[in-house]
PDB file of C-alpha atoms (C1' of nucleotides) in Angstrom:
ATOM      1  CA  UNK A   1       6.730   6.339  -7.286  1.00  0.00           C
ATOM      2  CA  UNK A   2       3.353   5.965  -5.724  1.00  0.00           C
ATOM      3  CA  UNK A   3       2.912   2.926  -7.941  1.00  0.00           C
ATOM      4  CA  UNK A   4       5.967   1.405  -6.296  1.00  0.00           C
ATOM      5  CA  UNK A   5       4.568   1.986  -2.827  1.00  0.00           C
ATOM      6  CA  UNK A   6       1.280   0.417  -3.781  1.00  0.00           C
ATOM      7  CA  UNK A   7       3.106  -2.580  -5.234  1.00  0.00           C
ATOM      8  CA  UNK A   8       4.852  -3.071  -1.891  1.00  0.00           C
ATOM      9  CA  UNK A   9       1.651  -2.772   0.096  1.00  0.00           C
ATOM     10  CA  UNK A  10       0.345  -6.260  -0.450  1.00  0.00           C
ATOM     11  CA  UNK A  11       1.373  -9.113   1.827  1.00  0.00           C
ATOM     12  CA  UNK A  12       1.763 -11.638  -0.991  1.00  0.00           C
ATOM     13  CA  UNK A  13       3.912  -9.299  -3.062  1.00  0.00           C
ATOM     14  CA  UNK A  14       5.879  -8.409   0.023  1.00  0.00           C
ATOM     15  CA  UNK A  15       6.629 -12.082   0.572  1.00  0.00           C
ATOM     16  CA  UNK A  16       7.619 -12.545  -3.048  1.00  0.00           C
ATOM     17  CA  UNK A  17      10.182  -9.797  -2.704  1.00  0.00           C
ATOM     18  CA  UNK A  18      11.566 -11.403   0.421  1.00  0.00           C
ATOM     19  CA  UNK A  19      11.900 -14.649  -1.482  1.00  0.00           C
ATOM     20  CA  UNK A  20      13.770 -13.332  -4.495  1.00  0.00           C
ATOM     21  CA  UNK A  21      15.733 -10.869  -2.413  1.00  0.00           C
ATOM     22  CA  UNK A  22      18.874 -12.973  -2.462  1.00  0.00           C
ATOM     23  CA  UNK A  23      18.344 -15.561  -5.142  1.00  0.00           C
ATOM     24  CA  UNK A  24      16.465 -15.111  -8.353  1.00  0.00           C
ATOM     25  CA  UNK A  25      13.621 -17.537  -8.892  1.00  0.00           C
ATOM     26  CA  UNK A  26      11.330 -18.762 -11.625  1.00  0.00           C
ATOM     27  CA  UNK A  27       7.623 -17.972 -11.612  1.00  0.00           C
ATOM     28  CA  UNK A  28       6.842 -21.582 -10.839  1.00  0.00           C
ATOM     29  CA  UNK A  29       9.237 -21.794  -7.930  1.00  0.00           C
ATOM     30  CA  UNK A  30       7.737 -18.651  -6.439  1.00  0.00           C
ATOM     31  CA  UNK A  31       4.189 -19.849  -6.879  1.00  0.00           C
ATOM     32  CA  UNK A  32       5.153 -23.182  -5.328  1.00  0.00           C
ATOM     33  CA  UNK A  33       5.890 -21.509  -2.029  1.00  0.00           C
ATOM     34  CA  UNK A  34       2.339 -20.268  -1.668  1.00  0.00           C
ATOM     35  CA  UNK A  35      -0.334 -22.598  -0.446  1.00  0.00           C
ATOM     36  CA  UNK A  36      -3.892 -21.381  -0.458  1.00  0.00           C
ATOM     37  CA  UNK A  37      -3.255 -19.230  -3.476  1.00  0.00           C
ATOM     38  CA  UNK A  38      -3.217 -20.283  -7.107  1.00  0.00           C
ATOM     39  CA  UNK A  39      -0.430 -19.898  -9.623  1.00  0.00           C
ATOM     40  CA  UNK A  40      -2.257 -17.384 -11.815  1.00  0.00           C
ATOM     41  CA  UNK A  41      -2.740 -15.133  -8.807  1.00  0.00           C
ATOM     42  CA  UNK A  42       0.978 -15.189  -8.145  1.00  0.00           C
ATOM     43  CA  UNK A  43       1.618 -14.545 -11.810  1.00  0.00           C
ATOM     44  CA  UNK A  44      -0.503 -11.407 -11.618  1.00  0.00           C
ATOM     45  CA  UNK A  45       1.403 -10.224  -8.587  1.00  0.00           C
ATOM     46  CA  UNK A  46       4.649 -10.759 -10.452  1.00  0.00           C
ATOM     47  CA  UNK A  47       3.272  -8.611 -13.254  1.00  0.00           C
ATOM     48  CA  UNK A  48       2.475  -5.810 -10.842  1.00  0.00           C
ATOM     49  CA  UNK A  49       5.903  -6.001  -9.219  1.00  0.00           C
ATOM     50  CA  UNK A  50       7.542  -5.925 -12.608  1.00  0.00           C
ATOM     51  CA  UNK A  51       5.461  -2.984 -13.786  1.00  0.00           C
ATOM     52  CA  UNK A  52       6.258  -1.067 -10.608  1.00  0.00           C
ATOM     53  CA  UNK A  53       9.966  -1.488 -11.197  1.00  0.00           C
ATOM     54  CA  UNK A  54      10.760  -3.641  -8.179  1.00  0.00           C
ATOM     55  CA  UNK A  55      11.397  -6.807 -10.169  1.00  0.00           C
ATOM     56  CA  UNK A  56      12.982  -7.643 -13.488  1.00  0.00           C
ATOM     57  CA  UNK A  57      12.315 -10.675 -15.595  1.00  0.00           C
ATOM     58  CA  UNK A  58      14.364 -12.627 -18.047  1.00  0.00           C
ATOM     59  CA  UNK A  59      13.450 -15.650 -20.063  1.00  0.00           C
ATOM     60  CA  UNK A  60      15.262 -18.933 -19.853  1.00  0.00           C
ATOM     61  CA  UNK A  61      13.736 -21.429 -22.169  1.00  0.00           C
ATOM     62  CA  UNK A  62      10.150 -21.831 -21.213  1.00  0.00           C
ATOM     63  CA  UNK A  63      10.697 -20.350 -17.787  1.00  0.00           C
ATOM     64  CA  UNK A  64      10.709 -16.768 -16.597  1.00  0.00           C
ATOM     65  CA  UNK A  65      13.251 -15.854 -14.000  1.00  0.00           C
ATOM     66  CA  UNK A  66      12.472 -13.000 -11.662  1.00  0.00           C
ATOM     67  CA  UNK A  67      15.013 -11.019  -9.703  1.00  0.00           C
ATOM     68  CA  UNK A  68      15.109  -7.858  -7.628  1.00  0.00           C
ATOM     69  CA  UNK A  69      15.571  -4.614  -9.480  1.00  0.00           C
ATOM     70  CA  UNK A  70      17.823  -2.571  -7.189  1.00  0.00           C
ATOM     71  CA  UNK A  71      17.054   0.704  -8.942  1.00  0.00           C
ATOM     72  CA  UNK A  72      13.431   0.391  -7.884  1.00  0.00           C
ATOM     73  CA  UNK A  73      14.372   0.196  -4.232  1.00  0.00           C
ATOM     74  CA  UNK A  74      16.947   2.931  -4.608  1.00  0.00           C
ATOM     75  CA  UNK A  75      14.355   5.297  -6.045  1.00  0.00           C
ATOM     76  CA  UNK A  76      12.035   4.587  -3.166  1.00  0.00           C
ATOM     77  CA  UNK A  77      14.784   5.193  -0.626  1.00  0.00           C
ATOM     78  CA  UNK A  78      15.700   8.468  -2.265  1.00  0.00           C
ATOM     79  CA  UNK A  79      12.115   9.566  -2.221  1.00  0.00           C
ATOM     80  CA  UNK A  80      11.778   8.860   1.479  1.00  0.00           C
ATOM     81  CA  UNK A  81      15.017  10.653   2.212  1.00  0.00           C
ATOM     82  CA  UNK A  82      13.816  13.719   0.381  1.00  0.00           C
ATOM     83  CA  UNK A  83      10.303  13.514   1.696  1.00  0.00           C
ATOM     84  CA  UNK A  84      11.089  14.414   5.207  1.00  0.00           C
ATOM     85  CA  UNK A  85      14.237  16.460   5.210  1.00  0.00           C
ATOM     86  CA  UNK A  86      16.194  15.823   8.444  1.00  0.00           C
ATOM     87  CA  UNK A  87      17.160  19.477   8.541  1.00  0.00           C
ATOM     88  CA  UNK A  88      13.575  20.245   9.415  1.00  0.00           C
ATOM     89  CA  UNK A  89      13.847  18.085  12.526  1.00  0.00           C
ATOM     90  CA  UNK A  90      16.466  20.417  13.895  1.00  0.00           C
ATOM     91  CA  UNK A  91      14.335  23.472  13.207  1.00  0.00           C
ATOM     92  CA  UNK A  92      11.389  21.906  14.957  1.00  0.00           C
ATOM     93  CA  UNK A  93      13.423  20.850  17.964  1.00  0.00           C
ATOM     94  CA  UNK A  94      14.747  24.364  18.311  1.00  0.00           C
ATOM     95  CA  UNK A  95      11.251  25.804  18.132  1.00  0.00           C
ATOM     96  CA  UNK A  96       9.985  23.465  20.852  1.00  0.00           C
ATOM     97  CA  UNK A  97      12.882  24.333  23.092  1.00  0.00           C
ATOM     98  CA  UNK A  98      12.158  28.050  22.906  1.00  0.00           C
ATOM     99  CA  UNK A  99       8.477  27.381  23.551  1.00  0.00           C
ATOM    100  CA  UNK A 100       9.259  25.514  26.740  1.00  0.00           C
ATOM    101  CA  UNK A 101      11.364  28.409  27.902  1.00  0.00           C
ATOM    102  CA  UNK A 102       8.497  30.799  27.328  1.00  0.00           C
ATOM    103  CA  UNK A 103       6.095  28.593  29.245  1.00  0.00           C
ATOM    104  CA  UNK A 104       8.407  28.394  32.224  1.00  0.00           C
ATOM    105  CA  UNK A 105       8.593  32.191  32.428  1.00  0.00           C
ATOM    106  CA  UNK A 106       4.829  32.481  32.879  1.00  0.00           C
TER     107      UNK A 106
ATOM    108  CA  UNK B   1       6.666  -2.023   9.346  1.00  0.00           C
ATOM    109  CA  UNK B   2       4.311  -3.488   6.815  1.00  0.00           C
ATOM    110  CA  UNK B   3       1.593  -1.484   8.524  1.00  0.00           C
ATOM    111  CA  UNK B   4       3.566   1.648   7.732  1.00  0.00           C
ATOM    112  CA  UNK B   5       3.850   0.731   4.072  1.00  0.00           C
ATOM    113  CA  UNK B   6       0.146   0.053   3.864  1.00  0.00           C
ATOM    114  CA  UNK B   7      -0.579   3.385   5.506  1.00  0.00           C
ATOM    115  CA  UNK B   8       1.451   5.114   2.808  1.00  0.00           C
ATOM    116  CA  UNK B   9      -0.231   3.250  -0.013  1.00  0.00           C
ATOM    117  CA  UNK B  10      -3.399   5.297  -0.194  1.00  0.00           C
ATOM    118  CA  UNK B  11      -3.572   8.437  -2.293  1.00  0.00           C
ATOM    119  CA  UNK B  12      -5.535  10.433   0.271  1.00  0.00           C
ATOM    120  CA  UNK B  13      -3.164   9.551   3.082  1.00  0.00           C
ATOM    121  CA  UNK B  14      -0.245  10.250   0.817  1.00  0.00           C
ATOM    122  CA  UNK B  15      -1.619  13.735   0.186  1.00  0.00           C
ATOM    123  CA  UNK B  16      -2.186  14.292   3.882  1.00  0.00           C
ATOM    124  CA  UNK B  17       1.448  13.556   4.565  1.00  0.00           C
ATOM    125  CA  UNK B  18       2.510  15.987   1.863  1.00  0.00           C
ATOM    126  CA  UNK B  19       0.341  18.631   3.504  1.00  0.00           C
ATOM    127  CA  UNK B  20       1.640  18.284   7.036  1.00  0.00           C
ATOM    128  CA  UNK B  21       5.151  17.614   5.885  1.00  0.00           C
ATOM    129  CA  UNK B  22       6.332  21.120   6.640  1.00  0.00           C
ATOM    130  CA  UNK B  23       3.664  22.649   8.842  1.00  0.00           C
ATOM    131  CA  UNK B  24       1.553  20.858  11.371  1.00  0.00           C
ATOM    132  CA  UNK B  25      -2.189  21.170  10.807  1.00  0.00           C
ATOM    133  CA  UNK B  26      -5.444  20.586  12.629  1.00  0.00           C
ATOM    134  CA  UNK B  27      -7.812  17.816  11.563  1.00  0.00           C
ATOM    135  CA  UNK B  28     -10.256  20.423  10.300  1.00  0.00           C
ATOM    136  CA  UNK B  29      -7.696  22.228   8.216  1.00  0.00           C
ATOM    137  CA  UNK B  30      -6.596  18.985   6.626  1.00  0.00           C
ATOM    138  CA  UNK B  31     -10.143  17.887   5.867  1.00  0.00           C
ATOM    139  CA  UNK B  32     -10.857  21.332   4.411  1.00  0.00           C
ATOM    140  CA  UNK B  33      -8.353  20.726   1.634  1.00  0.00           C
ATOM    141  CA  UNK B  34     -10.251  17.721   0.350  1.00  0.00           C
ATOM    142  CA  UNK B  35     -13.291  18.237  -1.827  1.00  0.00           C
ATOM    143  CA  UNK B  36     -15.292  15.197  -2.779  1.00  0.00           C
ATOM    144  CA  UNK B  37     -14.455  13.503   0.485  1.00  0.00           C
ATOM    145  CA  UNK B  38     -16.082  14.004   3.858  1.00  0.00           C
ATOM    146  CA  UNK B  39     -14.464  15.019   7.126  1.00  0.00           C
ATOM    147  CA  UNK B  40     -15.081  11.693   8.881  1.00  0.00           C
ATOM    148  CA  UNK B  41     -13.312   9.878   6.063  1.00  0.00           C
ATOM    149  CA  UNK B  42     -10.286  12.127   6.517  1.00  0.00           C
ATOM    150  CA  UNK B  43     -10.487  11.572  10.252  1.00  0.00           C
ATOM    151  CA  UNK B  44     -10.284   7.829   9.710  1.00  0.00           C
ATOM    152  CA  UNK B  45      -7.253   8.267   7.504  1.00  0.00           C
ATOM    153  CA  UNK B  46      -5.625  10.357  10.200  1.00  0.00           C
ATOM    154  CA  UNK B  47      -6.265   7.547  12.631  1.00  0.00           C
ATOM    155  CA  UNK B  48      -4.556   5.055  10.356  1.00  0.00           C
ATOM    156  CA  UNK B  49      -1.572   7.336   9.821  1.00  0.00           C
ATOM    157  CA  UNK B  50      -1.270   7.859  13.543  1.00  0.00           C
ATOM    158  CA  UNK B  51      -1.533   4.155  14.309  1.00  0.00           C
ATOM    159  CA  UNK B  52       1.114   3.379  11.696  1.00  0.00           C
ATOM    160  CA  UNK B  53       3.539   5.788  13.327  1.00  0.00           C
ATOM    161  CA  UNK B  54       3.801   8.290  10.498  1.00  0.00           C
ATOM    162  CA  UNK B  55       1.883  11.032  12.306  1.00  0.00           C
ATOM    163  CA  UNK B  56       1.653  12.258  15.862  1.00  0.00           C
ATOM    164  CA  UNK B  57      -1.227  14.102  17.388  1.00  0.00           C
ATOM    165  CA  UNK B  58      -1.507  16.605  20.163  1.00  0.00           C
ATOM    166  CA  UNK B  59      -4.558  18.342  21.559  1.00  0.00           C
ATOM    167  CA  UNK B  60      -4.964  22.048  21.636  1.00  0.00           C
ATOM    168  CA  UNK B  61      -8.280  22.910  23.197  1.00  0.00           C
ATOM    169  CA  UNK B  62     -10.978  21.367  21.107  1.00  0.00           C
ATOM    170  CA  UNK B  63      -8.679  20.833  18.159  1.00  0.00           C
ATOM    171  CA  UNK B  64      -6.254  18.064  17.333  1.00  0.00           C
ATOM    172  CA  UNK B  65      -3.034  19.031  15.715  1.00  0.00           C
ATOM    173  CA  UNK B  66      -1.290  16.515  13.499  1.00  0.00           C
ATOM    174  CA  UNK B  67       2.354  16.554  12.558  1.00  0.00           C
ATOM    175  CA  UNK B  68       4.855  14.260  10.907  1.00  0.00           C
ATOM    176  CA  UNK B  69       6.555  11.683  13.092  1.00  0.00           C
ATOM    177  CA  UNK B  70      10.117  11.554  11.779  1.00  0.00           C
ATOM    178  CA  UNK B  71      10.882   8.263  13.502  1.00  0.00           C
ATOM    179  CA  UNK B  72       8.230   6.575  11.393  1.00  0.00           C
ATOM    180  CA  UNK B  73       9.914   7.629   8.183  1.00  0.00           C
ATOM    181  CA  UNK B  74      13.338   6.830   9.568  1.00  0.00           C
ATOM    182  CA  UNK B  75      12.265   3.272  10.369  1.00  0.00           C
ATOM    183  CA  UNK B  76      10.938   2.831   6.878  1.00  0.00           C
ATOM    184  CA  UNK B  77      14.133   4.159   5.346  1.00  0.00           C
ATOM    185  CA  UNK B  78      16.217   1.832   7.482  1.00  0.00           C
ATOM    186  CA  UNK B  79      14.105  -1.094   6.464  1.00  0.00           C
ATOM    187  CA  UNK B  80      14.555  -0.346   2.784  1.00  0.00           C
ATOM    188  CA  UNK B  81      18.277   0.094   3.234  1.00  0.00           C
ATOM    189  CA  UNK B  82      18.531  -3.279   4.924  1.00  0.00           C
ATOM    190  CA  UNK B  83      16.112  -4.983   2.613  1.00  0.00           C
ATOM    191  CA  UNK B  84      18.296  -4.878  -0.391  1.00  0.00           C
ATOM    192  CA  UNK B  85      21.806  -4.654   0.901  1.00  0.00           C
ATOM    193  CA  UNK B  86      23.935  -2.513  -1.434  1.00  0.00           C
ATOM    194  CA  UNK B  87      26.849  -4.872  -0.820  1.00  0.00           C
ATOM    195  CA  UNK B  88      24.959  -7.470  -2.784  1.00  0.00           C
ATOM    196  CA  UNK B  89      24.902  -5.145  -5.755  1.00  0.00           C
ATOM    197  CA  UNK B  90      28.658  -5.106  -5.780  1.00  0.00           C
ATOM    198  CA  UNK B  91      28.841  -8.863  -5.541  1.00  0.00           C
ATOM    199  CA  UNK B  92      26.452  -9.231  -8.409  1.00  0.00           C
ATOM    200  CA  UNK B  93      28.284  -6.676 -10.524  1.00  0.00           C
ATOM    201  CA  UNK B  94      31.547  -8.486  -9.883  1.00  0.00           C
ATOM    202  CA  UNK B  95      29.997 -11.799 -10.849  1.00  0.00           C
ATOM    203  CA  UNK B  96      28.698 -10.377 -14.105  1.00  0.00           C
ATOM    204  CA  UNK B  97      32.046  -8.863 -14.915  1.00  0.00           C
ATOM    205  CA  UNK B  98      33.873 -12.156 -14.500  1.00  0.00           C
ATOM    206  CA  UNK B  99      31.220 -13.868 -16.603  1.00  0.00           C
ATOM    207  CA  UNK B 100      31.827 -11.430 -19.439  1.00  0.00           C
ATOM    208  CA  UNK B 101      35.544 -12.112 -19.220  1.00  0.00           C
ATOM    209  CA  UNK B 102      34.926 -15.817 -19.452  1.00  0.00           C
ATOM    210  CA  UNK B 103      32.705 -15.362 -22.448  1.00  0.00           C
ATOM    211  CA  UNK B 104      35.315 -13.268 -24.238  1.00  0.00           C
ATOM    212  CA  UNK B 105      37.941 -15.941 -23.736  1.00  0.00           C
ATOM    213  CA  UNK B 106      35.808 -18.522 -25.524  1.00  0.00           C
TER     214      UNK B 106
ATOM    215  C1'  DC C   1     -26.444  24.661  32.201  1.00  0.00           C
ATOM    216  C1'  DA C   2     -27.441  25.160  27.419  1.00  0.00           C
ATOM    217  C1'  DC C   3     -25.127  25.775  23.118  1.00  0.00           C
ATOM    218  C1'  DT C   4     -21.541  25.602  19.688  1.00  0.00           C
ATOM    219  C1'  DA C   5     -17.235  24.083  17.558  1.00  0.00           C
ATOM    220  C1'  DA C   6     -14.091  20.583  16.444  1.00  0.00           C
ATOM    221  C1'  DC C   7     -13.518  16.344  16.578  1.00  0.00           C
ATOM    222  C1'  DG C   8     -13.767  10.887  16.713  1.00  0.00           C
ATOM    223  C1'  DT C   9     -16.588   6.452  16.197  1.00  0.00           C
ATOM    224  C1'  DA C  10     -19.769   2.894  14.430  1.00  0.00           C
ATOM    225  C1'  DA C  11     -22.763   0.641  11.111  1.00  0.00           C
ATOM    226  C1'  DG C  12     -23.800   0.011   6.681  1.00  0.00           C
ATOM    227  C1'  DT C  13     -22.801   0.842   1.608  1.00  0.00           C
ATOM    228  C1'  DT C  14     -19.879   1.428  -2.328  1.00  0.00           C
ATOM    229  C1'  DT C  15     -15.695   0.776  -4.734  1.00  0.00           C
ATOM    230  C1'  DA C  16     -11.222  -1.182  -5.507  1.00  0.00           C
ATOM    231  C1'  DT C  17      -8.369  -5.136  -5.345  1.00  0.00           C
ATOM    232  C1'  DA C  18      -7.133  -9.839  -5.067  1.00  0.00           C
ATOM    233  C1'  DC C  19      -8.527 -14.305  -6.431  1.00  0.00           C
ATOM    234  C1'  DT C  20     -10.264 -18.366  -9.243  1.00  0.00           C
ATOM    235  C1'  DA C  21     -11.371 -21.021 -13.336  1.00  0.00           C
ATOM    236  C1'  DA C  22     -10.929 -21.472 -18.018  1.00  0.00           C
ATOM    237  C1'  DC C  23      -8.325 -20.353 -21.909  1.00  0.00           C
ATOM    238  C1'  DA C  24      -4.171 -18.772 -24.710  1.00  0.00           C
ATOM    239  C1'  DT C  25       0.847 -18.778 -25.846  1.00  0.00           C
ATOM    240  C1'  DA C  26       5.480 -20.092 -26.323  1.00  0.00           C
ATOM    241  C1'  DT C  27       9.417 -23.178 -25.935  1.00  0.00           C
ATOM    242  C1'  DA C  28      11.551 -27.820 -25.817  1.00  0.00           C
ATOM    243  C1'  DG C  29      11.612 -32.514 -26.664  1.00  0.00           C
ATOM    244  C1'  DT C  30      10.030 -36.956 -29.426  1.00  0.00           C
TER     245       DT C  30
ATOM    246  C1'  DA D   1       3.783 -32.208 -36.268  1.00  0.00           C
ATOM    247  C1'  DC D   2       2.432 -33.561 -31.696  1.00  0.00           C
ATOM    248  C1'  DT D   3       2.802 -33.360 -26.767  1.00  0.00           C
ATOM    249  C1'  DA D   4       4.295 -31.634 -22.388  1.00  0.00           C
ATOM    250  C1'  DT D   5       5.904 -27.959 -19.533  1.00  0.00           C
ATOM    251  C1'  DA D   6       5.934 -23.410 -17.889  1.00  0.00           C
ATOM    252  C1'  DT D   7       3.788 -19.500 -17.945  1.00  0.00           C
ATOM    253  C1'  DG D   8       0.665 -15.275 -19.034  1.00  0.00           C
ATOM    254  C1'  DT D   9      -4.186 -13.456 -19.832  1.00  0.00           C
ATOM    255  C1'  DT D  10      -9.140 -12.686 -19.344  1.00  0.00           C
ATOM    256  C1'  DA D  11     -13.719 -12.517 -17.350  1.00  0.00           C
ATOM    257  C1'  DG D  12     -16.193 -12.982 -13.593  1.00  0.00           C
ATOM    258  C1'  DT D  13     -16.487 -13.473  -8.338  1.00  0.00           C
ATOM    259  C1'  DA D  14     -15.210 -12.735  -3.623  1.00  0.00           C
ATOM    260  C1'  DT D  15     -13.031 -10.037  -0.201  1.00  0.00           C
ATOM    261  C1'  DA D  16     -11.005  -6.021   1.749  1.00  0.00           C
ATOM    262  C1'  DA D  17     -10.711  -1.202   2.081  1.00  0.00           C
ATOM    263  C1'  DA D  18     -12.511   3.405   1.726  1.00  0.00           C
ATOM    264  C1'  DC D  19     -16.487   6.178   2.098  1.00  0.00           C
ATOM    265  C1'  DT D  20     -21.039   8.210   3.911  1.00  0.00           C
ATOM    266  C1'  DT D  21     -24.523   9.088   7.270  1.00  0.00           C
ATOM    267  C1'  DA D  22     -25.824   9.404  11.802  1.00  0.00           C
ATOM    268  C1'  DC D  23     -24.376   9.639  16.403  1.00  0.00           C
ATOM    269  C1'  DG D  24     -21.215  10.384  20.506  1.00  0.00           C
ATOM    270  C1'  DT D  25     -17.656  13.125  22.998  1.00  0.00           C
ATOM    271  C1'  DT D  26     -14.968  16.840  24.803  1.00  0.00           C
ATOM    272  C1'  DA D  27     -13.565  21.598  25.451  1.00  0.00           C
ATOM    273  C1'  DG D  28     -14.761  26.258  25.242  1.00  0.00           C
ATOM    274  C1'  DT D  29     -18.589  30.291  25.657  1.00  0.00           C
ATOM    275  C1'  DG D  30     -22.628  32.984  27.233  1.00  0.00           C
TER     276       DG D  30
END
DNA sequence: CACTAACGTAAGTTTATACTAACATATAGT
DNA sequence: ACTATATGTTAGTATAAACTTACGTTAGTG
């Protein structure tokens, strides 16, 4: 899970995900969109994204096609939903309300 | 948004969030839970978390109390929901289904 | 006002991460 | 079998991020 977050937290990898978000792309196509960064570097990023579960890869001849792995994003969403339970917001709001009341009575 | 993701992607900051998730804590209390890391380092992490919108801070005398900022997490959740639109999953699933049918007819 | 407690901040150092260059592999075509 | 294309891998380097030490600040206390 934390691995997934770390995979997201790099601007190049973030861009890659934006790129393949709708249409799957080959490693070469992806690398072609980056200027000022070499192909091997992109390849390494693809490896990290794959390992983290945010991308999947399939082979097509000599090319490797990368596409979004929805499950990876779903897991992350679920984690965030569970992390900060909205029910706690209500409890906190109630607590603050009663505190204000007490202060006013002083 | 990306700032938020980067803020999450550090193990110390991740732990801090787990700690204050349910009960707000002072900077000193938080730093006290970390051995092998100094108080100033924790303070810097708190600054990053605050700047990213995941924590809020209020003063109480000489102490600073940190607590989760629900909006920060909500924004992140929303982003992830929008990022990979679930409707696309259905489209893709449908496409694959019809492909299988075509293959069977061969 | 002097002193302490609880912090944040800044400058410099260490460590982790991204990057490059050179090499390795695998598939397709001639 | 040879060559080209598309890509991954590895070792070493450069850059960014986290950490430490020393210092600064603000609110309470005698």
